[in-house]
JSON list of C-alpha atoms in Angstrom, two decimals:
[
{"chain": "A", "resi": 1, "resn": "MET", "atom": "CA", "xyz": [127.10, 114.19, 103.46]},
{"chain": "A", "resi": 2, "resn": "GLU", "atom": "CA", "xyz": [125.04, 117.30, 104.04]},
{"chain": "A", "resi": 3, "resn": "THR", "atom": "CA", "xyz": [126.46, 120.29, 104.22]},
{"chain": "A", "resi": 4, "resn": "THR", "atom": "CA", "xyz": [124.99, 123.64, 105.47]},
{"chain": "A", "resi": 5, "resn": "THR", "atom": "CA", "xyz": [126.87, 126.62, 105.41]},
{"chain": "A", "resi": 6, "resn": "PRO", "atom": "CA", "xyz": [125.01, 130.16, 107.64]},
{"chain": "A", "resi": 7, "resn": "LEU", "atom": "CA", "xyz": [124.24, 133.01, 105.54]},
{"chain": "A", "resi": 8, "resn": "ILE", "atom": "CA", "xyz": [125.07, 136.37, 106.60]},
{"chain": "A", "resi": 9, "resn": "MET", "atom": "CA", "xyz": [122.56, 138.43, 106.04]},
{"chain": "A", "resi": 10, "resn": "GLU", "atom": "CA", "xyz": [119.01, 137.24, 104.62]},
{"chain": "A", "resi": 11, "resn": "THR", "atom": "CA", "xyz": [115.74, 138.93, 105.51]},
{"chain": "A", "resi": 12, "resn": "THR", "atom": "CA", "xyz": [112.84, 136.80, 107.33]},
{"chain": "A", "resi": 13, "resn": "SER", "atom": "CA", "xyz": [111.18, 137.01, 104.20]},
{"chain": "A", "resi": 14, "resn": "GLU", "atom": "CA", "xyz": [113.43, 135.26, 102.77]},
{"chain": "A", "resi": 15, "resn": "ARG", "atom": "CA", "xyz": [114.24, 132.59, 104.83]},
{"chain": "A", "resi": 16, "resn": "ASN", "atom": "CA", "xyz": [110.06, 131.95, 105.02]},
{"chain": "A", "resi": 17, "resn": "THR", "atom": "CA", "xyz": [110.57, 131.71, 101.74]},
{"chain": "A", "resi": 18, "resn": "ALA", "atom": "CA", "xyz": [113.11, 129.41, 101.91]},
{"chain": "A", "resi": 19, "resn": "ALA", "atom": "CA", "xyz": [111.37, 127.57, 103.37]},
{"chain": "A", "resi": 20, "resn": "PHE", "atom": "CA", "xyz": [107.99, 128.03, 102.07]},
{"chain": "A", "resi": 21, "resn": "THR", "atom": "CA", "xyz": [110.34, 126.52, 98.51]},
{"chain": "A", "resi": 22, "resn": "HIS", "atom": "CA", "xyz": [110.74, 122.93, 100.70]},
{"chain": "A", "resi": 23, "resn": "LEU", "atom": "CA", "xyz": [107.68, 122.69, 101.57]},
{"chain": "A", "resi": 24, "resn": "SER", "atom": "CA", "xyz": [105.70, 123.46, 99.05]},
{"chain": "A", "resi": 25, "resn": "THR", "atom": "CA", "xyz": [107.30, 120.23, 97.78]},
{"chain": "A", "resi": 26, "resn": "LEU", "atom": "CA", "xyz": [104.79, 117.87, 99.96]},
{"chain": "A", "resi": 27, "resn": "SER", "atom": "CA", "xyz": [101.51, 118.97, 98.56]},
{"chain": "A", "resi": 28, "resn": "GLN", "atom": "CA", "xyz": [102.23, 116.07, 96.23]},
{"chain": "A", "resi": 29, "resn": "TYR", "atom": "CA", "xyz": [100.57, 113.74, 98.35]},
{"chain": "A", "resi": 30, "resn": "ILE", "atom": "CA", "xyz": [96.76, 115.96, 97.76]},
{"chain": "A", "resi": 31, "resn": "ILE", "atom": "CA", "xyz": [97.95, 117.21, 94.06]},
{"chain": "A", "resi": 32, "resn": "PRO", "atom": "CA", "xyz": [99.68, 115.26, 91.08]},
{"chain": "A", "resi": 33, "resn": "PHE", "atom": "CA", "xyz": [102.89, 116.76, 90.36]},
{"chain": "A", "resi": 34, "resn": "GLY", "atom": "CA", "xyz": [102.65, 119.46, 92.38]},
{"chain": "A", "resi": 35, "resn": "ASN", "atom": "CA", "xyz": [106.52, 119.36, 94.46]},
{"chain": "A", "resi": 36, "resn": "TYR", "atom": "CA", "xyz": [107.75, 120.46, 90.22]},
{"chain": "A", "resi": 37, "resn": "ILE", "atom": "CA", "xyz": [105.55, 122.82, 89.87]},
{"chain": "A", "resi": 38, "resn": "PHE", "atom": "CA", "xyz": [104.86, 125.01, 93.41]},
{"chain": "A", "resi": 39, "resn": "PRO", "atom": "CA", "xyz": [109.12, 124.95, 93.79]},
{"chain": "A", "resi": 40, "resn": "ILE", "atom": "CA", "xyz": [108.98, 125.86, 90.49]},
{"chain": "A", "resi": 41, "resn": "ILE", "atom": "CA", "xyz": [107.07, 128.77, 90.66]},
{"chain": "A", "resi": 42, "resn": "ILE", "atom": "CA", "xyz": [108.24, 130.30, 94.07]},
{"chain": "A", "resi": 43, "resn": "TRP", "atom": "CA", "xyz": [111.73, 129.92, 92.52]},
{"chain": "A", "resi": 44, "resn": "SER", "atom": "CA", "xyz": [111.42, 131.44, 89.63]},
{"chain": "A", "resi": 45, "resn": "SER", "atom": "CA", "xyz": [109.92, 134.13, 91.34]},
{"chain": "A", "resi": 46, "resn": "TYR", "atom": "CA", "xyz": [112.20, 134.70, 93.77]},
{"chain": "A", "resi": 47, "resn": "LYS", "atom": "CA", "xyz": [115.67, 133.88, 91.71]},
{"chain": "A", "resi": 48, "resn": "ASP", "atom": "CA", "xyz": [116.88, 136.72, 90.33]},
{"chain": "A", "resi": 49, "resn": "LYS", "atom": "CA", "xyz": [115.85, 138.63, 93.82]},
{"chain": "A", "resi": 50, "resn": "SER", "atom": "CA", "xyz": [116.91, 136.69, 96.39]},
{"chain": "A", "resi": 51, "resn": "GLU", "atom": "CA", "xyz": [120.80, 134.50, 96.51]},
{"chain": "A", "resi": 52, "resn": "PHE", "atom": "CA", "xyz": [118.96, 132.37, 99.53]},
{"chain": "A", "resi": 53, "resn": "VAL", "atom": "CA", "xyz": [115.53, 131.30, 98.22]},
{"chain": "A", "resi": 54, "resn": "ASN", "atom": "CA", "xyz": [117.31, 131.07, 94.78]},
{"chain": "A", "resi": 55, "resn": "HIS", "atom": "CA", "xyz": [119.57, 128.38, 96.33]},
{"chain": "A", "resi": 56, "resn": "HIS", "atom": "CA", "xyz": [117.14, 126.76, 98.66]},
{"chain": "A", "resi": 57, "resn": "GLY", "atom": "CA", "xyz": [114.82, 126.25, 95.04]},
{"chain": "A", "resi": 58, "resn": "LYS", "atom": "CA", "xyz": [117.80, 125.30, 93.16]},
{"chain": "A", "resi": 59, "resn": "GLN", "atom": "CA", "xyz": [118.26, 122.58, 96.15]},
{"chain": "A", "resi": 60, "resn": "THR", "atom": "CA", "xyz": [114.73, 121.86, 95.91]},
{"chain": "A", "resi": 61, "resn": "LEU", "atom": "CA", "xyz": [114.50, 121.12, 92.73]},
{"chain": "A", "resi": 62, "resn": "ASN", "atom": "CA", "xyz": [117.28, 119.34, 92.06]},
{"chain": "A", "resi": 63, "resn": "PHE", "atom": "CA", "xyz": [116.57, 116.64, 95.06]},
{"chain": "A", "resi": 64, "resn": "GLN", "atom": "CA", "xyz": [112.86, 116.64, 93.53]},
{"chain": "A", "resi": 65, "resn": "LEU", "atom": "CA", "xyz": [114.48, 115.70, 90.53]},
{"chain": "A", "resi": 66, "resn": "SER", "atom": "CA", "xyz": [117.06, 113.23, 91.76]},
{"chain": "A", "resi": 67, "resn": "LEU", "atom": "CA", "xyz": [114.35, 111.08, 93.19]},
{"chain": "A", "resi": 68, "resn": "LEU", "atom": "CA", "xyz": [112.17, 110.75, 90.34]},
{"chain": "A", "resi": 69, "resn": "LEU", "atom": "CA", "xyz": [114.87, 109.66, 88.82]},
{"chain": "A", "resi": 70, "resn": "TYR", "atom": "CA", "xyz": [115.03, 106.99, 91.34]},
{"chain": "A", "resi": 71, "resn": "THR", "atom": "CA", "xyz": [112.13, 105.94, 91.24]},
{"chain": "A", "resi": 72, "resn": "LEU", "atom": "CA", "xyz": [112.02, 105.56, 87.84]},
{"chain": "A", "resi": 73, "resn": "ILE", "atom": "CA", "xyz": [114.96, 103.60, 88.35]},
{"chain": "A", "resi": 74, "resn": "LEU", "atom": "CA", "xyz": [113.28, 101.33, 90.59]},
{"chain": "A", "resi": 75, "resn": "ALA", "atom": "CA", "xyz": [109.58, 100.95, 88.52]},
{"chain": "A", "resi": 76, "resn": "LEU", "atom": "CA", "xyz": [112.50, 99.50, 85.00]},
{"chain": "A", "resi": 77, "resn": "ILE", "atom": "CA", "xyz": [113.50, 96.74, 88.26]},
{"chain": "A", "resi": 78, "resn": "ALA", "atom": "CA", "xyz": [110.69, 96.55, 90.02]},
{"chain": "A", "resi": 79, "resn": "ILE", "atom": "CA", "xyz": [107.74, 96.37, 86.63]},
{"chain": "A", "resi": 80, "resn": "PRO", "atom": "CA", "xyz": [109.32, 94.26, 84.24]},
{"chain": "A", "resi": 81, "resn": "ILE", "atom": "CA", "xyz": [110.15, 91.60, 87.37]},
{"chain": "A", "resi": 82, "resn": "PHE", "atom": "CA", "xyz": [106.55, 90.81, 88.08]},
{"chain": "A", "resi": 83, "resn": "LEU", "atom": "CA", "xyz": [105.38, 91.07, 85.00]},
{"chain": "A", "resi": 84, "resn": "THR", "atom": "CA", "xyz": [107.31, 88.85, 83.43]},
{"chain": "A", "resi": 85, "resn": "VAL", "atom": "CA", "xyz": [106.44, 86.41, 86.75]},
{"chain": "A", "resi": 86, "resn": "VAL", "atom": "CA", "xyz": [102.70, 87.09, 86.18]},
{"chain": "A", "resi": 87, "resn": "LEU", "atom": "CA", "xyz": [103.10, 85.92, 81.95]},
{"chain": "A", "resi": 88, "resn": "GLN", "atom": "CA", "xyz": [105.12, 83.08, 82.76]},
{"chain": "A", "resi": 89, "resn": "ASN", "atom": "CA", "xyz": [102.49, 82.03, 84.43]},
{"chain": "A", "resi": 90, "resn": "ILE", "atom": "CA", "xyz": [99.69, 82.47, 83.13]},
{"chain": "A", "resi": 91, "resn": "PRO", "atom": "CA", "xyz": [97.97, 79.18, 82.64]},
{"chain": "A", "resi": 92, "resn": "MET", "atom": "CA", "xyz": [96.93, 79.35, 86.19]},
{"chain": "A", "resi": 93, "resn": "GLU", "atom": "CA", "xyz": [93.16, 78.45, 86.83]},
{"chain": "A", "resi": 94, "resn": "VAL", "atom": "CA", "xyz": [91.56, 80.78, 89.23]},
{"chain": "A", "resi": 95, "resn": "PHE", "atom": "CA", "xyz": [88.21, 78.97, 90.53]},
{"chain": "A", "resi": 96, "resn": "PHE", "atom": "CA", "xyz": [85.24, 81.45, 91.85]},
{"chain": "A", "resi": 97, "resn": "ASN", "atom": "CA", "xyz": [83.18, 79.91, 94.73]},
{"chain": "A", "resi": 98, "resn": "ASP", "atom": "CA", "xyz": [80.79, 82.17, 96.53]},
{"chain": "A", "resi": 99, "resn": "ASP", "atom": "CA", "xyz": [82.79, 84.52, 97.26]},
{"chain": "A", "resi": 100, "resn": "ASN", "atom": "CA", "xyz": [85.94, 82.80, 97.60]},
{"chain": "A", "resi": 101, "resn": "TYR", "atom": "CA", "xyz": [88.05, 82.80, 94.98]},
{"chain": "A", "resi": 102, "resn": "THR", "atom": "CA", "xyz": [91.32, 80.13, 94.80]},
{"chain": "A", "resi": 103, "resn": "ILE", "atom": "CA", "xyz": [94.40, 80.11, 92.44]},
{"chain": "A", "resi": 104, "resn": "ARG", "atom": "CA", "xyz": [95.62, 77.09, 91.05]},
{"chain": "A", "resi": 105, "resn": "ASN", "atom": "CA", "xyz": [99.03, 76.46, 89.03]},
{"chain": "A", "resi": 106, "resn": "PHE", "atom": "CA", "xyz": [100.59, 79.46, 90.25]},
{"chain": "A", "resi": 107, "resn": "ASP", "atom": "CA", "xyz": [104.02, 79.05, 90.97]},
{"chain": "A", "resi": 108, "resn": "PHE", "atom": "CA", "xyz": [106.65, 80.81, 92.78]},
{"chain": "A", "resi": 109, "resn": "GLN", "atom": "CA", "xyz": [109.66, 78.73, 93.06]},
{"chain": "A", "resi": 110, "resn": "GLY", "atom": "CA", "xyz": [111.66, 79.32, 90.14]},
{"chain": "A", "resi": 111, "resn": "ASN", "atom": "CA", "xyz": [110.88, 83.37, 91.07]},
{"chain": "A", "resi": 112, "resn": "ILE", "atom": "CA", "xyz": [111.98, 83.17, 94.33]},
{"chain": "A", "resi": 113, "resn": "PRO", "atom": "CA", "xyz": [114.97, 84.94, 93.74]},
{"chain": "A", "resi": 114, "resn": "LEU", "atom": "CA", "xyz": [113.49, 87.73, 90.98]},
{"chain": "A", "resi": 115, "resn": "LEU", "atom": "CA", "xyz": [110.63, 88.39, 93.04]},
{"chain": "A", "resi": 116, "resn": "SER", "atom": "CA", "xyz": [113.17, 89.24, 95.66]},
{"chain": "A", "resi": 117, "resn": "ILE", "atom": "CA", "xyz": [115.04, 92.00, 93.67]},
{"chain": "A", "resi": 118, "resn": "GLY", "atom": "CA", "xyz": [111.21, 92.96, 93.17]},
{"chain": "A", "resi": 119, "resn": "ALA", "atom": "CA", "xyz": [110.47, 93.22, 95.59]},
{"chain": "A", "resi": 120, "resn": "THR", "atom": "CA", "xyz": [113.72, 94.82, 97.46]},
{"chain": "A", "resi": 121, "resn": "ALA", "atom": "CA", "xyz": [113.01, 97.55, 94.89]},
{"chain": "A", "resi": 122, "resn": "VAL", "atom": "CA", "xyz": [109.99, 98.33, 95.69]},
{"chain": "A", "resi": 123, "resn": "LEU", "atom": "CA", "xyz": [111.54, 98.38, 99.16]},
{"chain": "A", "resi": 124, "resn": "LEU", "atom": "CA", "xyz": [113.68, 100.70, 98.20]},
{"chain": "A", "resi": 125, "resn": "PHE", "atom": "CA", "xyz": [111.20, 102.65, 96.58]},
{"chain": "A", "resi": 126, "resn": "GLY", "atom": "CA", "xyz": [108.66, 102.89, 99.93]},
{"chain": "A", "resi": 127, "resn": "VAL", "atom": "CA", "xyz": [112.31, 104.16, 102.33]},
{"chain": "A", "resi": 128, "resn": "LEU", "atom": "CA", "xyz": [113.37, 106.61, 99.24]},
{"chain": "A", "resi": 129, "resn": "LYS", "atom": "CA", "xyz": [109.16, 108.19, 99.74]},
{"chain": "A", "resi": 130, "resn": "PHE", "atom": "CA", "xyz": [109.64, 108.14, 103.94]},
{"chain": "A", "resi": 131, "resn": "VAL", "atom": "CA", "xyz": [113.21, 109.57, 103.40]},
{"chain": "A", "resi": 132, "resn": "GLU", "atom": "CA", "xyz": [112.20, 112.57, 101.47]},
{"chain": "A", "resi": 133, "resn": "PHE", "atom": "CA", "xyz": [109.85, 113.08, 104.00]},
{"chain": "A", "resi": 134, "resn": "PHE", "atom": "CA", "xyz": [111.91, 113.78, 106.54]},
{"chain": "A", "resi": 135, "resn": "LEU", "atom": "CA", "xyz": [114.41, 115.09, 104.99]},
{"chain": "A", "resi": 136, "resn": "VAL", "atom": "CA", "xyz": [112.36, 118.12, 102.93]},
{"chain": "A", "resi": 137, "resn": "ILE", "atom": "CA", "xyz": [111.77, 119.22, 106.84]},
{"chain": "A", "resi": 138, "resn": "TYR", "atom": "CA", "xyz": [115.20, 118.90, 108.42]},
{"chain": "A", "resi": 139, "resn": "ALA", "atom": "CA", "xyz": [115.57, 121.35, 104.73]},
{"chain": "A", "resi": 140, "resn": "SER", "atom": "CA", "xyz": [112.56, 123.61, 105.88]},
{"chain": "A", "resi": 141, "resn": "ILE", "atom": "CA", "xyz": [113.71, 123.82, 109.14]},
{"chain": "A", "resi": 142, "resn": "LYS", "atom": "CA", "xyz": [117.78, 124.56, 107.89]},
{"chain": "A", "resi": 143, "resn": "ALA", "atom": "CA", "xyz": [115.84, 126.92, 104.97]},
{"chain": "A", "resi": 144, "resn": "SER", "atom": "CA", "xyz": [114.16, 129.15, 108.51]},
{"chain": "A", "resi": 145, "resn": "ASN", "atom": "CA", "xyz": [116.96, 129.44, 110.66]},
{"chain": "A", "resi": 146, "resn": "GLY", "atom": "CA", "xyz": [119.51, 131.22, 107.55]},
{"chain": "A", "resi": 147, "resn": "GLU", "atom": "CA", "xyz": [121.72, 128.61, 106.66]},
{"chain": "A", "resi": 148, "resn": "LEU", "atom": "CA", "xyz": [122.53, 126.66, 103.05]},
{"chain": "A", "resi": 149, "resn": "TYR", "atom": "CA", "xyz": [121.01, 122.79, 103.37]},
{"chain": "A", "resi": 150, "resn": "LYS", "atom": "CA", "xyz": [122.11, 120.26, 100.52]},
{"chain": "A", "resi": 151, "resn": "TYR", "atom": "CA", "xyz": [119.96, 117.46, 100.56]},
{"chain": "A", "resi": 152, "resn": "PRO", "atom": "CA", "xyz": [121.96, 114.04, 100.43]},
{"chain": "A", "resi": 153, "resn": "LEU", "atom": "CA", "xyz": [122.47, 112.18, 97.57]},
{"chain": "A", "resi": 154, "resn": "THR", "atom": "CA", "xyz": [121.32, 114.82, 94.61]},
{"chain": "A", "resi": 155, "resn": "ILE", "atom": "CA", "xyz": [122.51, 115.19, 91.28]},
{"chain": "A", "resi": 156, "resn": "ASN", "atom": "CA", "xyz": [122.64, 119.00, 90.18]},
{"chain": "A", "resi": 157, "resn": "PHE", "atom": "CA", "xyz": [120.77, 119.11, 87.24]},
{"chain": "A", "resi": 158, "resn": "ILE", "atom": "CA", "xyz": [119.91, 122.83, 87.76]},
{"chain": "A", "resi": 159, "resn": "LYS", "atom": "CA", "xyz": [122.91, 124.65, 88.48]}
]
């Protein structure tokens, strides 16, 4: 559940810095690991200067680290399942005819429950990324309005 508490006195600069800390996580779509690098740089530069930016920086990093943990767990579920299903069906035959190919002897029948679990893990990952995008935008709006924000389902790695 979200917890918001208004802060009493923070400057426009602090609000903008806190909002930018949240928005900097979206750099992950352009720069690998940007969702960790830029918030760490911003947070470490301002954490001693502003309690407001310190709070938002911690929340941003804790949320990103929590998402990393959830993603690793989902990957540890999905990848072995899909590899197991493919490796069990290695004696499959692949025929190439001109621009087409046909796969024979690939049997999904005995693996439907296992594949369902793997597909669910992949679907949950997609939902996680979708929700992450909107929560980052929401948190940045809260920060720009001068409110404290706590991301839902976040583990407090940095206290």
